[in-house]
Each structure stands twice: as structure tokens, then as C-alpha cells.
Coordinates of C-alpha atoms in Angstrom, one line a residue:
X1 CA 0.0 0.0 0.0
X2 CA 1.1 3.5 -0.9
X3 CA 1.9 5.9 2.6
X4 CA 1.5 9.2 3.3
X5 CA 4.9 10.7 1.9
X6 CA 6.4 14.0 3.5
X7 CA 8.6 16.5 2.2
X8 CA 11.5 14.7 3.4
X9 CA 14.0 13.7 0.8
X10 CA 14.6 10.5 0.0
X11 CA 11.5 8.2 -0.4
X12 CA 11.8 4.4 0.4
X13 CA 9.5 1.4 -0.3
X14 CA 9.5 -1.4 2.4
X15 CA 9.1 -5.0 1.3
X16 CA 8.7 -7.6 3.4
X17 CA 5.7 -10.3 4.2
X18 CA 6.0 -10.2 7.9
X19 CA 3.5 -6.8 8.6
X20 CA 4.6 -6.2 12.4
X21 CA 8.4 -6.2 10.7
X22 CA 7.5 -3.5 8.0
X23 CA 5.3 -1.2 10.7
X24 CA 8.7 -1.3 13.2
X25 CA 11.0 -0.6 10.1
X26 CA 8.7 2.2 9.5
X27 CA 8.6 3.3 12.9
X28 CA 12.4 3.6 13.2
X29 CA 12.6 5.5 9.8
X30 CA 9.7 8.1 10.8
X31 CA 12.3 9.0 13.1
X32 CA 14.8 10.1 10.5
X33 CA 15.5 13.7 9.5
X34 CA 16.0 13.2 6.0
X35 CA 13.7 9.3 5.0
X36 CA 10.3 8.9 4.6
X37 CA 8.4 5.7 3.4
X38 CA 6.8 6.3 -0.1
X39 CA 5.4 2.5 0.0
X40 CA 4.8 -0.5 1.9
X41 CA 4.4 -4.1 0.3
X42 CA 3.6 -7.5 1.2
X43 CA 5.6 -9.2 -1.7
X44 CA 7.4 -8.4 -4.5
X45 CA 4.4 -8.9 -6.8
X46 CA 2.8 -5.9 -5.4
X47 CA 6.5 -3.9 -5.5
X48 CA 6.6 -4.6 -9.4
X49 CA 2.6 -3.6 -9.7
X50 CA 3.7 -0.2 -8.0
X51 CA 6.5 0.4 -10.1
X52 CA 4.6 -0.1 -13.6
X53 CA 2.3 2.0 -12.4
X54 CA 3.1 5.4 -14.3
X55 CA 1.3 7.4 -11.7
X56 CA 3.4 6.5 -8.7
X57 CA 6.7 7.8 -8.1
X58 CA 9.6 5.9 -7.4
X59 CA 11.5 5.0 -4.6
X60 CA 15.0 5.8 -3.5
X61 CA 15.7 2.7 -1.9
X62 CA 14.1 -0.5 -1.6
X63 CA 14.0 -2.7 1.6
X64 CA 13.6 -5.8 0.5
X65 CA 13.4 -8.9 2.5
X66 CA 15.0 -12.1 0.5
X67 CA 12.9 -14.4 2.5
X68 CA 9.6 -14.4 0.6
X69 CA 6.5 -16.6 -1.0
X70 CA 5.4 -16.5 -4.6
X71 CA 8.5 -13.9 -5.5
X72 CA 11.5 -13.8 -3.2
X73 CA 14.0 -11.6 -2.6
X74 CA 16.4 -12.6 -5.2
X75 CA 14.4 -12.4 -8.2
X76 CA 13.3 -9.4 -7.2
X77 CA 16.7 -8.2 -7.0
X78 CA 17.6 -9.3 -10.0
X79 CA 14.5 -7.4 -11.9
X80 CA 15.0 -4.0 -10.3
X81 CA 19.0 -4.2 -11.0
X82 CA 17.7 -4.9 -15.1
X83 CA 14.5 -2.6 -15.4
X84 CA 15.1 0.0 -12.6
X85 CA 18.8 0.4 -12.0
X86 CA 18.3 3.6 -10.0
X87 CA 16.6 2.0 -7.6
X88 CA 18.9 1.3 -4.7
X89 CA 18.2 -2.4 -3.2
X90 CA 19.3 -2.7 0.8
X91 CA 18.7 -6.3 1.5
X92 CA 17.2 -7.4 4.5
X93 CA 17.1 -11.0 6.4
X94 CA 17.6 -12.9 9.2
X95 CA 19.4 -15.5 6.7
X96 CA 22.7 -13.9 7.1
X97 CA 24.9 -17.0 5.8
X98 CA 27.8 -15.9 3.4
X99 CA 26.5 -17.5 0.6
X100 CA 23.0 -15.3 0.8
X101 CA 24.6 -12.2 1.4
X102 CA 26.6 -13.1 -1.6
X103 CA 24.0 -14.0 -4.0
X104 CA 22.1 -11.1 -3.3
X105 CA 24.6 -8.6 -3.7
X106 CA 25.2 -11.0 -7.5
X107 CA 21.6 -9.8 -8.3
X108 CA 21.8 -6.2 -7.8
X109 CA 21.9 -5.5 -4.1
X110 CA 23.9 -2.5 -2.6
X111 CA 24.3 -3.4 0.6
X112 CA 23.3 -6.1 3.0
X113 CA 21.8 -5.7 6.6
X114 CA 20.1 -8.2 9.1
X115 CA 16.8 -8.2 10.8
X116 CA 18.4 -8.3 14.4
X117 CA 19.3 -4.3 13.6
X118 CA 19.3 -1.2 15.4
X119 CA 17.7 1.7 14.1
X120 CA 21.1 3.8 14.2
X121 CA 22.1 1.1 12.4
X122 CA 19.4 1.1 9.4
X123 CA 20.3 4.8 9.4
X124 CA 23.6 4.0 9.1
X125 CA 23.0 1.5 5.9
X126 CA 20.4 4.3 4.3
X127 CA 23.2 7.1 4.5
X128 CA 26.0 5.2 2.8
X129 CA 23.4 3.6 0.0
X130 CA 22.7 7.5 -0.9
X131 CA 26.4 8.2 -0.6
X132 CA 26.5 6.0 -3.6
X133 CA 28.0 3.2 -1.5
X134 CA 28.0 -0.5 -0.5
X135 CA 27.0 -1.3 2.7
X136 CA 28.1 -4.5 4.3
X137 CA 28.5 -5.3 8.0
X138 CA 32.3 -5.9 8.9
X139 CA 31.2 -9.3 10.6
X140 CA 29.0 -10.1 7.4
X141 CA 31.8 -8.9 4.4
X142 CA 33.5 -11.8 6.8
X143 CA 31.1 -14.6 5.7
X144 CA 30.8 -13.4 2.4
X145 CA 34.3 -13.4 1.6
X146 CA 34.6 -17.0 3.1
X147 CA 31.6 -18.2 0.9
X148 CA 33.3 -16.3 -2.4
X149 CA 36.7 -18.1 -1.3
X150 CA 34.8 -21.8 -1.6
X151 CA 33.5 -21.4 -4.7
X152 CA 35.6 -22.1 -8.0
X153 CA 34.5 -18.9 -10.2
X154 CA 37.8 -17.5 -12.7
X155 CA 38.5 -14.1 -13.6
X156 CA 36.8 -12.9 -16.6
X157 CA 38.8 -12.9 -19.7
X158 CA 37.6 -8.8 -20.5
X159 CA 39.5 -8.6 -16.8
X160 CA 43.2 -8.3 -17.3
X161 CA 45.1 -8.5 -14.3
X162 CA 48.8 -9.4 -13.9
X163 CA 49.4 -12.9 -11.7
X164 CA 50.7 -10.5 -9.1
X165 CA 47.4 -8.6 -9.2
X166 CA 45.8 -11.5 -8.7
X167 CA 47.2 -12.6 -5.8
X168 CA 47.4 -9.2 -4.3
X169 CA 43.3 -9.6 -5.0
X170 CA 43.3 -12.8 -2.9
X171 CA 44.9 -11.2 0.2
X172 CA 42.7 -8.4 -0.4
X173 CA 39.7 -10.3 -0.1
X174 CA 41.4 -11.4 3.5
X175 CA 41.2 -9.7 6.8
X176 CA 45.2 -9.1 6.5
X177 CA 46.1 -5.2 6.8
X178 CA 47.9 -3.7 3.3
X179 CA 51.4 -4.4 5.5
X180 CA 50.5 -8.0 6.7
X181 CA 49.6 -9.0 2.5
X182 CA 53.2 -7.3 1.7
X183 CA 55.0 -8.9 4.1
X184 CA 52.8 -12.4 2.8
X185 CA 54.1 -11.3 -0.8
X186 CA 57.7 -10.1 -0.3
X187 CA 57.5 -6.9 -1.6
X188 CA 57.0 -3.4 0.0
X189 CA 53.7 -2.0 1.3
X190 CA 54.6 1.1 -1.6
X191 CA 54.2 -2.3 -4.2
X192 CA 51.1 -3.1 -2.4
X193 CA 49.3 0.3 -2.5
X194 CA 50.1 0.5 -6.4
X195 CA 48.8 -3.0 -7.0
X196 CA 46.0 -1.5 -5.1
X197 CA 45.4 1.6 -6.8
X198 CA 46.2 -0.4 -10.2
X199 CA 43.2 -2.7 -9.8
X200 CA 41.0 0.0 -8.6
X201 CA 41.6 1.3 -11.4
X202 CA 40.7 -1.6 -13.8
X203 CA 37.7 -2.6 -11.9
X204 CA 36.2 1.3 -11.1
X205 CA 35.9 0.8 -7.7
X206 CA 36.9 3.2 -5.0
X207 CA 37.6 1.2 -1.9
X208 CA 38.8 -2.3 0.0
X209 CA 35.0 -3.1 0.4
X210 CA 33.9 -2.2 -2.7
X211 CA 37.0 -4.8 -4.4
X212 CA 35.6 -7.6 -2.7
X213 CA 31.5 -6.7 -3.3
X214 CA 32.6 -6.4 -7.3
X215 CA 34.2 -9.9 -7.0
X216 CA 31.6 -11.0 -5.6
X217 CA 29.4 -9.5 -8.1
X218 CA 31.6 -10.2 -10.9
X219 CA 32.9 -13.3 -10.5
X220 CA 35.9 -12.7 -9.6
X221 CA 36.5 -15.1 -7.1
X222 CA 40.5 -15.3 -5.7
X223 CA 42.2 -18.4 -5.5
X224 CA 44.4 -19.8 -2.6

């Protein structure tokens, strides 16, 4: 159902099929200077009604649950990263195993956060999705990165990275510090930050979290 949206500035749609969830997630973001909730959904049948709706304005961000019936998180996901790419998807669940976290982030999610929050930190998650940034829980990048390193996924051949930047991508995706991965490849941390810089470069992303969230996303799985 559509909500009574104030002037506020950045509109969000709430999707999960658990009401008493949606009306605390709502409560919590009533509280915040600069959200408002445009919409509130039981499923993401009703989200994609909404949205093809001409009259009704888009959301922001979408708070999706991945834990749904007849359409669930993922596919959801998946549609909004293909037909509404400016849509922002912060991925909710109580599911927070690395290998969801990591398939939702595949299909178009920019940032993770589970059900057992905080409101400072939902406000926390909202502020860095408008920032134009992942957001992913220390603790959960963690999981993720374990899940990513168990999987046997190669580096795309359009990806051209040296076999050094390759295994500086593998520490990367570690919990080592830059010093700890230079000291693990014998070279100095100044080698390490241009590596670093180098793939950033290549891969358009901006910081340590965002390298491992486009592996993820990309397929770009390291190798031990």
C-alpha cells in the first residue's frame, strides 16, 4: 500500500511479508530527519505492480526482505538491477549466511543488513546507499568473503590482471592489513598500495570493500 509521503528527501519502499516487521522498520525511519516511506508491500508482486504504475513515483531505496513466498528476494533483485537500476536495493534478512549475502549482492543489491538491527544502524545503511555506496557489515563482508573463497568462479577474460594482481586480489579479499599481504608477498607495502590503486583502477571501484563486493558480483573469485 502506498503511505502518506512528507517532504523529506529520499522516499523508500518497504518490502517484506512479515507486517509487524515493516510497521517497526517504518517506525524507526519516521524518526529520520531526511527518509520517509513512499510505499509499503507484502511481496514483491505488489513492488513490481507499483513500479509499472506510471502514476506513482519511485522509490529511492528498496528494503527488500529475500525471504519471501510466490516472489523472493532474489528475483526481485535481480528485476529491479535490469528494469530500474536507479533504484537502490538494501537487502534485509535474518538469513545472514555468506552465501546469501553473496547472492544477493550477484543480483543487484547494494548493501546487506540483518533483521536483528538497530535503528542507528538502518540509518547507518540508508546514509552510505545515498552516498552511492555498499553497505556490508564488517562481521558479514567476513562470511561473504569466506563463501566467495569456496566457490571455484575465474577471472573474466575482458579482466586483465597481472598474476601479481591477482594474488594481491586474494589477500585483499582477506582480513590481512595492506602491511600483513606485503610482508605475505615479499614486496613493500609502496608495491602493495600500487597493485591496489592499479586494480581500482581496472575494476572502477573506489575502496577495499567495494574490491571484494565487485568480485563477488563479478565473478571474480580469488584463488588460494
Amino acid at each position: 500500500m502506498a503511505t502518506s509521503s512528507s517532504k523529506k528527501l529520499h522516499k523508500l519502499a518497504l518490502i517484506d511479508d512479515h507486517a509487524m516487521f515493516r510497521k517497526a522498520l517504518a517506525s524507526y525511519i519516521a524518526g529520520y530527519e531526511n527518509y520517509s516511506v513512499l510505499y509499503e508491500a507484502g511481496s514483491g508482486k505488489e513492488l513490481l505492480s507499483f513500479l509499472k504504475d506510471s502514476k506513482n513515483q519511485h522509490p529511492d531505496i528498496v528494503l527488500l526482505d529475500i525471504r519471501m513466498p510466490e516472489m523472493d528476494g532474489f528475483a526481485v533483485a535481480e528485476f529491479l538491477k535490469n528494469n530500474y537500476p536507479l533504484i537502490k536495493i538494501l537487502a534485509l534478512s535474518s538469513d545472514d549466511d555468506g552465501r546469501t549475502i553473496s547472492r544477493i549482492v550477484r543480483n543487484g543489491a547494494k548493501g546487506f543488513i540483518s533483521k536483528n538491527l538497530g535503528p542507528e544502524d538502518l540509518l547507518e545503511a540508508l546514509n552510505v546507499l545515498m552516498k552511492g555506496d555498499f553497505y556490508l557489515p564488517q562481521s558479514h563482508l567476513n562470511e561473504m568473503v569466506q563463501a566467495m573463497h569456496n566457490n571455484n568462479d575465474l577471472t573474466p577474460e575482458n579482466i586483465q590482471l597481472t598474476e601479481k594482481e591477482k594474488e594481491f586480489l586474494t589477500w585483499a579479499c582477506s582480513e590481512l592489513t595492506y602491511k600483513d599481504i606485503a610482508d605475505k608477498m615479499f614486496v613493500s607495502t609502496r608495491t602493495i598500495e600500487d597493485y591496489r590503486d592499479t586494480i581500482y583502477k581496472k575494476l572502477g571501484v573506489h575502496t577495499r570493500q567495494e574490491l571484494v563486493l565487485y568480485a563477488v558480483r563479478n565473478d571474480l573469485a580469488p584463488k588460494y
